[in-house]
PDB file of C-alpha atoms and ligand atoms in Angstrom:
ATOM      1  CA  UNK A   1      -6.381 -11.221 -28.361  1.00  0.00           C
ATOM      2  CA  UNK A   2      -7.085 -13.926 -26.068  1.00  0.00           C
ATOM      3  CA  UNK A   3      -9.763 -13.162 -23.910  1.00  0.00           C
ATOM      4  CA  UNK A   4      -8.834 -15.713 -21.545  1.00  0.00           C
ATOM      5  CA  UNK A   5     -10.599 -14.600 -18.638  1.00  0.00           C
ATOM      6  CA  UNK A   6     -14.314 -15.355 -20.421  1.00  0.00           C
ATOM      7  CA  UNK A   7     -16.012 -18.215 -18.917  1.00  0.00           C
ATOM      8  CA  UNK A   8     -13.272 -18.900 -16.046  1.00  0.00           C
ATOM      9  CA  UNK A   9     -13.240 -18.934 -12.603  1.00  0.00           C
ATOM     10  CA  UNK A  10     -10.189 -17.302 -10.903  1.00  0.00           C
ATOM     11  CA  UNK A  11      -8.888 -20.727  -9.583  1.00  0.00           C
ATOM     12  CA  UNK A  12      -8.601 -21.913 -13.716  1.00  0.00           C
ATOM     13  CA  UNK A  13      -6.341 -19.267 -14.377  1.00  0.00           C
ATOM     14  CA  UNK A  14      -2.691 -19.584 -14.721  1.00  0.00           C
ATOM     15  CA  UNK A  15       0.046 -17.574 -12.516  1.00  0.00           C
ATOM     16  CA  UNK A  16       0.500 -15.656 -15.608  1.00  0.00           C
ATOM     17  CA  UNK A  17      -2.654 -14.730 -16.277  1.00  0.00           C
ATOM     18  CA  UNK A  18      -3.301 -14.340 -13.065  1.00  0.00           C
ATOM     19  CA  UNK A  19      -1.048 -11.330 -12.831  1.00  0.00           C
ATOM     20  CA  UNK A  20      -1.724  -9.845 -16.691  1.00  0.00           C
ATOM     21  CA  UNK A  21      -5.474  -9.563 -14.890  1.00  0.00           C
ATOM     22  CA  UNK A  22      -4.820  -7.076 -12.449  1.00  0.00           C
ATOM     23  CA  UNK A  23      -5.328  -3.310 -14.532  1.00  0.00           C
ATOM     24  CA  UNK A  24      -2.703  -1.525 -12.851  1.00  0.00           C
ATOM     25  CA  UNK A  25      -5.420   1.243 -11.351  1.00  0.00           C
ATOM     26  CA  UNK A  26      -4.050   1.287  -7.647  1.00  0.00           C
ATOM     27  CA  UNK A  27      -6.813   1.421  -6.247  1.00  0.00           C
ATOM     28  CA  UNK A  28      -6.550  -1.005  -3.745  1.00  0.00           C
ATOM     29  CA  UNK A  29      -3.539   0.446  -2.705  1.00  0.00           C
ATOM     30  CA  UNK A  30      -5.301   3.576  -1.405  1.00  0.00           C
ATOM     31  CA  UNK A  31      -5.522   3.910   2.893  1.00  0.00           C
ATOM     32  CA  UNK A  32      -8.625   2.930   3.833  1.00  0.00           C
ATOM     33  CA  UNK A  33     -10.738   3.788   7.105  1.00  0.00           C
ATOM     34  CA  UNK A  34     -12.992   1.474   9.097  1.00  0.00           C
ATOM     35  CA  UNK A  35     -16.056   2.844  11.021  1.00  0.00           C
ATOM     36  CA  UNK A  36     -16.115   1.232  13.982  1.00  0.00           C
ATOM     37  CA  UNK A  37     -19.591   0.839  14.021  1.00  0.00           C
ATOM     38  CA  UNK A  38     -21.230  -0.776  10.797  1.00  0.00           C
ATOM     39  CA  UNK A  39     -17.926  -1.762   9.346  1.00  0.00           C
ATOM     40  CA  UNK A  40     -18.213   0.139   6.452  1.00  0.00           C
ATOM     41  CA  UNK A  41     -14.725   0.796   4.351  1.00  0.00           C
ATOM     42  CA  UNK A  42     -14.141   4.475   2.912  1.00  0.00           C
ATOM     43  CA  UNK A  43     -11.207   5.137   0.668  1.00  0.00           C
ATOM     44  CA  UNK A  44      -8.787   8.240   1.306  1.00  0.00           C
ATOM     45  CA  UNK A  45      -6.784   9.741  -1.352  1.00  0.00           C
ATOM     46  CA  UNK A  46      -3.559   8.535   0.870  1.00  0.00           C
ATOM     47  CA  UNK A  47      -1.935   6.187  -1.247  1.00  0.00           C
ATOM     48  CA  UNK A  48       0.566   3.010   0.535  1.00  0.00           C
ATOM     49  CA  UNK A  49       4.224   3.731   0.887  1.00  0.00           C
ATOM     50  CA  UNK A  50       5.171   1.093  -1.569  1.00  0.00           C
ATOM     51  CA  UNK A  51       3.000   2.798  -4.688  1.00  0.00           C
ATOM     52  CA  UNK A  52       4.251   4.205  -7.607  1.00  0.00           C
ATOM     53  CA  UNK A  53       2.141   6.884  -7.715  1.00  0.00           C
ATOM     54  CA  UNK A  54       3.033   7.907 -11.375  1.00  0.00           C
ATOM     55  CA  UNK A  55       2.929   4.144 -12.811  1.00  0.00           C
ATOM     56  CA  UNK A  56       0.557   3.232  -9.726  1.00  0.00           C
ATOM     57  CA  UNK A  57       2.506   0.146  -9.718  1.00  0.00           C
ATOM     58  CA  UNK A  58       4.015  -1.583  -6.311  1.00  0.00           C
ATOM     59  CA  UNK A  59       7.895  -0.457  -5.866  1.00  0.00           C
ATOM     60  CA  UNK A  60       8.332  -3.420  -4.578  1.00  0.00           C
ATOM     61  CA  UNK A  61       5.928  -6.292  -5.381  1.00  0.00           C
ATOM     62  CA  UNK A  62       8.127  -9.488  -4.910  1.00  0.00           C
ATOM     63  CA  UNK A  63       8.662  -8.141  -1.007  1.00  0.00           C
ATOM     64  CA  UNK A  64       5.240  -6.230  -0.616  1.00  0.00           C
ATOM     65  CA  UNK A  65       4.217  -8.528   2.460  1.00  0.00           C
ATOM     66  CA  UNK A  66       7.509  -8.179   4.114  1.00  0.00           C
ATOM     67  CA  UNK A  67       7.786  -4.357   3.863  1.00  0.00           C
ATOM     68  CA  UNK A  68       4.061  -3.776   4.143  1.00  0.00           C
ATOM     69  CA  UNK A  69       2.780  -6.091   6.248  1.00  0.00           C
ATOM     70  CA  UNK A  70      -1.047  -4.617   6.295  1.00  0.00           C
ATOM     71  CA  UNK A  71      -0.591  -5.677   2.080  1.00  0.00           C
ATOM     72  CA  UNK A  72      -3.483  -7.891   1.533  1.00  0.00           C
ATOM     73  CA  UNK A  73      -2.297 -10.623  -0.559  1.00  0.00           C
ATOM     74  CA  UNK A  74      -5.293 -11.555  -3.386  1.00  0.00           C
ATOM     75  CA  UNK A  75      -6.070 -14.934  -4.391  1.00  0.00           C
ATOM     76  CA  UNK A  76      -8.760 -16.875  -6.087  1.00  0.00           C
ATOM     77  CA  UNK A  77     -10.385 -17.021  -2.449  1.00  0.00           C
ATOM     78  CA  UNK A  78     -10.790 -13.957  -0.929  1.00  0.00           C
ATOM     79  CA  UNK A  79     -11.636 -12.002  -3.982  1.00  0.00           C
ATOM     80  CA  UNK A  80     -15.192 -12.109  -2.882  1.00  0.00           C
ATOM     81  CA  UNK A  81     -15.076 -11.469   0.443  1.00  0.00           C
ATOM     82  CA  UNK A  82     -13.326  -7.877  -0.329  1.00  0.00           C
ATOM     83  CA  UNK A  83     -16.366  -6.149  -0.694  1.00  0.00           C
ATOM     84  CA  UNK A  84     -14.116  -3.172  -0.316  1.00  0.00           C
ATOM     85  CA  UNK A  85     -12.331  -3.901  -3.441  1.00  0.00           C
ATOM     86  CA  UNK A  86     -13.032  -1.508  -6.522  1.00  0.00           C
ATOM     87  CA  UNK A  87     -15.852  -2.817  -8.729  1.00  0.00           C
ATOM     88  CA  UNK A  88     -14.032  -1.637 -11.512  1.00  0.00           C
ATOM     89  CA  UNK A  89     -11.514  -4.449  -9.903  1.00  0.00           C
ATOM     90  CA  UNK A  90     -10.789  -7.147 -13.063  1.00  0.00           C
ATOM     91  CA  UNK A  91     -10.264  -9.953 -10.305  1.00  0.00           C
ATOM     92  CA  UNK A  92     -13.880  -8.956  -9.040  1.00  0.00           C
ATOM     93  CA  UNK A  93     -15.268  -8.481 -11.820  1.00  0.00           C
ATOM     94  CA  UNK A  94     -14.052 -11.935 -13.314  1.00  0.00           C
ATOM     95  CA  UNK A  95     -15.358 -13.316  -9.497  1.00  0.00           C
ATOM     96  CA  UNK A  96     -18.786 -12.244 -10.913  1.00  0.00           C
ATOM     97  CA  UNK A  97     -18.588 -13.731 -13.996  1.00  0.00           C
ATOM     98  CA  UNK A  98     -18.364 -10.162 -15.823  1.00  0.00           C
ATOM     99  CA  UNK A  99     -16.150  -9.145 -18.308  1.00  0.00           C
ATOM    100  CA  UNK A 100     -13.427  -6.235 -18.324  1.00  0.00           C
ATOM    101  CA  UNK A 101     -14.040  -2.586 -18.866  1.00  0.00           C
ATOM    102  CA  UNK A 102     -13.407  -1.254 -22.391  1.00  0.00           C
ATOM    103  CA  UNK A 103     -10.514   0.237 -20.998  1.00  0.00           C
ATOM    104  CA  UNK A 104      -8.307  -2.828 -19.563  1.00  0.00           C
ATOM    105  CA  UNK A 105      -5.046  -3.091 -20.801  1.00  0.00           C
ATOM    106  CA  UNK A 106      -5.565  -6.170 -22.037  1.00  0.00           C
ATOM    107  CA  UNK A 107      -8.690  -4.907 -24.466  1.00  0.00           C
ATOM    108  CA  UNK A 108      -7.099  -2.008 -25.439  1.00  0.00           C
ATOM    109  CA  UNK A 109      -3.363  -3.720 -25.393  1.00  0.00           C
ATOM    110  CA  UNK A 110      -2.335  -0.264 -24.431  1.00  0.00           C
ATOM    111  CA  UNK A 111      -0.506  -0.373 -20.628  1.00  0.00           C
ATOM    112  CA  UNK A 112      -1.650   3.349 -20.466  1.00  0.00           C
ATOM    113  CA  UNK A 113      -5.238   3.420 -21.206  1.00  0.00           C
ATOM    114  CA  UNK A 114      -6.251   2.455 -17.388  1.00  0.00           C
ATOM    115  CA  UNK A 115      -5.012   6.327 -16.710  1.00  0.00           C
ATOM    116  CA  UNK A 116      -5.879   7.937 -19.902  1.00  0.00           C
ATOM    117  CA  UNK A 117      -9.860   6.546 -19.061  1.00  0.00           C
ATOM    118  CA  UNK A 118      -9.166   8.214 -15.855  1.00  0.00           C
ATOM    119  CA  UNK A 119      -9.369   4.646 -13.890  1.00  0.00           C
ATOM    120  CA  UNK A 120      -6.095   4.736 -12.038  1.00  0.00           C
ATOM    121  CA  UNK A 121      -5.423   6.898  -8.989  1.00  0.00           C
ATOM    122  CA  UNK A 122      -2.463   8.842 -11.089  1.00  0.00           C
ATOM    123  CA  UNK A 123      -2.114  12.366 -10.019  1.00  0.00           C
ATOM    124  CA  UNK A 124      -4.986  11.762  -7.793  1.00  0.00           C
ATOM    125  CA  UNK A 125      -3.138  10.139  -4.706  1.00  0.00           C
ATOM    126  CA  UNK A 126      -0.682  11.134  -1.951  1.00  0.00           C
ATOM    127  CA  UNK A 127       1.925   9.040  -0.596  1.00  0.00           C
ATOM    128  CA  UNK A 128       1.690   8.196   2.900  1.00  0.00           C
ATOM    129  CA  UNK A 129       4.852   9.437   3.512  1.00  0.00           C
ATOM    130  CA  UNK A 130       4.034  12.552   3.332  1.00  0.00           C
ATOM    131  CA  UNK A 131       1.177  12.141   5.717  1.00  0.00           C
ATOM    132  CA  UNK A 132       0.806  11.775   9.599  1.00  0.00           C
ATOM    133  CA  UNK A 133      -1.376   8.537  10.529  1.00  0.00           C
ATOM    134  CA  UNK A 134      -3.472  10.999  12.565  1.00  0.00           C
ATOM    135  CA  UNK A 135      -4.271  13.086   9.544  1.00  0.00           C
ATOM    136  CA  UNK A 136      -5.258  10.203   7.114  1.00  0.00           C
ATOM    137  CA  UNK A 137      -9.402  10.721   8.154  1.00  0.00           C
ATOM    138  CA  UNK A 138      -8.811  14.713   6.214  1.00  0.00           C
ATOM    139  CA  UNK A 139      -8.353  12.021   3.171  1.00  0.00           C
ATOM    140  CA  UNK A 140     -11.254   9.965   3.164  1.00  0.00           C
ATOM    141  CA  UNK A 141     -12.758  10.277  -0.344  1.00  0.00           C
ATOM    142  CA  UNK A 142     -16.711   9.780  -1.131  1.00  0.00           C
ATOM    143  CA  UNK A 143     -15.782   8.401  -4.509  1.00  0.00           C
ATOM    144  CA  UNK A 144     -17.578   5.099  -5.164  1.00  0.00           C
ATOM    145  CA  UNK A 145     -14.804   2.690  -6.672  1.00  0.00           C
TER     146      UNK A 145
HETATM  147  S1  SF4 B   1      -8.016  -2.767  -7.780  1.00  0.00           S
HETATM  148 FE1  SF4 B   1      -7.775  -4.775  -8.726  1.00  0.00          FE
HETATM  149  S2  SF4 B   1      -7.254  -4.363 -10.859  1.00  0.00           S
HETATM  150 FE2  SF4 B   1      -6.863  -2.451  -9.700  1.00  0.00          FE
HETATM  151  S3  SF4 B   1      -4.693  -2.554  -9.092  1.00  0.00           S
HETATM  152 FE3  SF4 B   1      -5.896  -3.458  -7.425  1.00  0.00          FE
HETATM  153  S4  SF4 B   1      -5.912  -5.655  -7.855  1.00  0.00           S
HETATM  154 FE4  SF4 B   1      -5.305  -4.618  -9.760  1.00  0.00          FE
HETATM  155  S1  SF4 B   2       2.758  -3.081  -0.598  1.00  0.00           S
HETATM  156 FE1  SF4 B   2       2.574  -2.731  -2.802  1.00  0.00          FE
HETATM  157  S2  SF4 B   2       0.836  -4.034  -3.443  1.00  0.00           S
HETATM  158 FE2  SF4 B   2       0.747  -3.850  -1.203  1.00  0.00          FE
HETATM  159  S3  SF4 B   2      -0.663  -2.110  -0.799  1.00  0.00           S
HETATM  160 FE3  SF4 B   2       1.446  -1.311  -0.856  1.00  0.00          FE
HETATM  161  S4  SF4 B   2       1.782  -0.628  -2.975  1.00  0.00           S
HETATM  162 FE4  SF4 B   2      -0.012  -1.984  -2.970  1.00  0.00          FE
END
């Protein structure tokens, strides 16, 4: 397997692997809350309209911006500046010159094994539909992605 990712900074790295990167967790697809205050970013088990909650994948990923306009689009630039992201997070973790987690699809070359390692937010997340916007602070989660 080509580790491709070794050695490169996000801007080196084609479209294509560019998008074979991301681990398919969801993570960042969870509702987040803002305090006010210091700024800090919680996580709530409320997961975006858009997410597949049983492949954790976007329903819609070629019109994720239009439909969800809150939908953070990643590039090579910002990774670093989303503190909030997960540190399991491959783009993050290649923005800090790490490698991947043992269980990254592309190590394992297994799709699955980001949920069977218990990475992924599958079975773990609610859709927002199913949730008022007043109720999303009963969500917040004190997991540490
Ligand atoms: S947290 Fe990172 S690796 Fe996981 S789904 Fe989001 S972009 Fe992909
Ligand atoms: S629109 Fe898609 S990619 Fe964006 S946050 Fe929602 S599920 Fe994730």
């Amino acid at each position: 397997m080509d580790r491709f990712w070794i050695g490169k900074q996000l801007d080196e790295l084609t479209p294509r692997q560019w998008e074979v990167l991301c681990d398919g967790c969801g993570r960042c697809c969870l509702q987040k809350l803002k305090n006010p205050t210091t700024g800090k970013v919680y996580y709530t088990s409320v997961a975006c309209l858009l997410l597949d909650i049983e492949t954790c994948r976007c329903s819609n990923y070629e019109l994720r911006h239009v439909m969800v306009p809150g939908c953070l689009k990643l590039e090579p630039e910002n990774i670093r500046k989303l503190r909030w992201l997960p540190k399991t997070c491959a783009y993050r973790r290649v923005a800090e010159g790490k490698d991947l987690p043992a269980w990254h699809p592309l190590i394992t070359g297994n799709p699955q094994s980001v949920h069977t390692a218990g990475c992924s937010i599958r079975h773990r997340a609610i859709s927002e539909e199913h949730i008022h916007p007043d109720d999303l602070v009963n969500f917040q989660i004190n997991e540490k992605f």
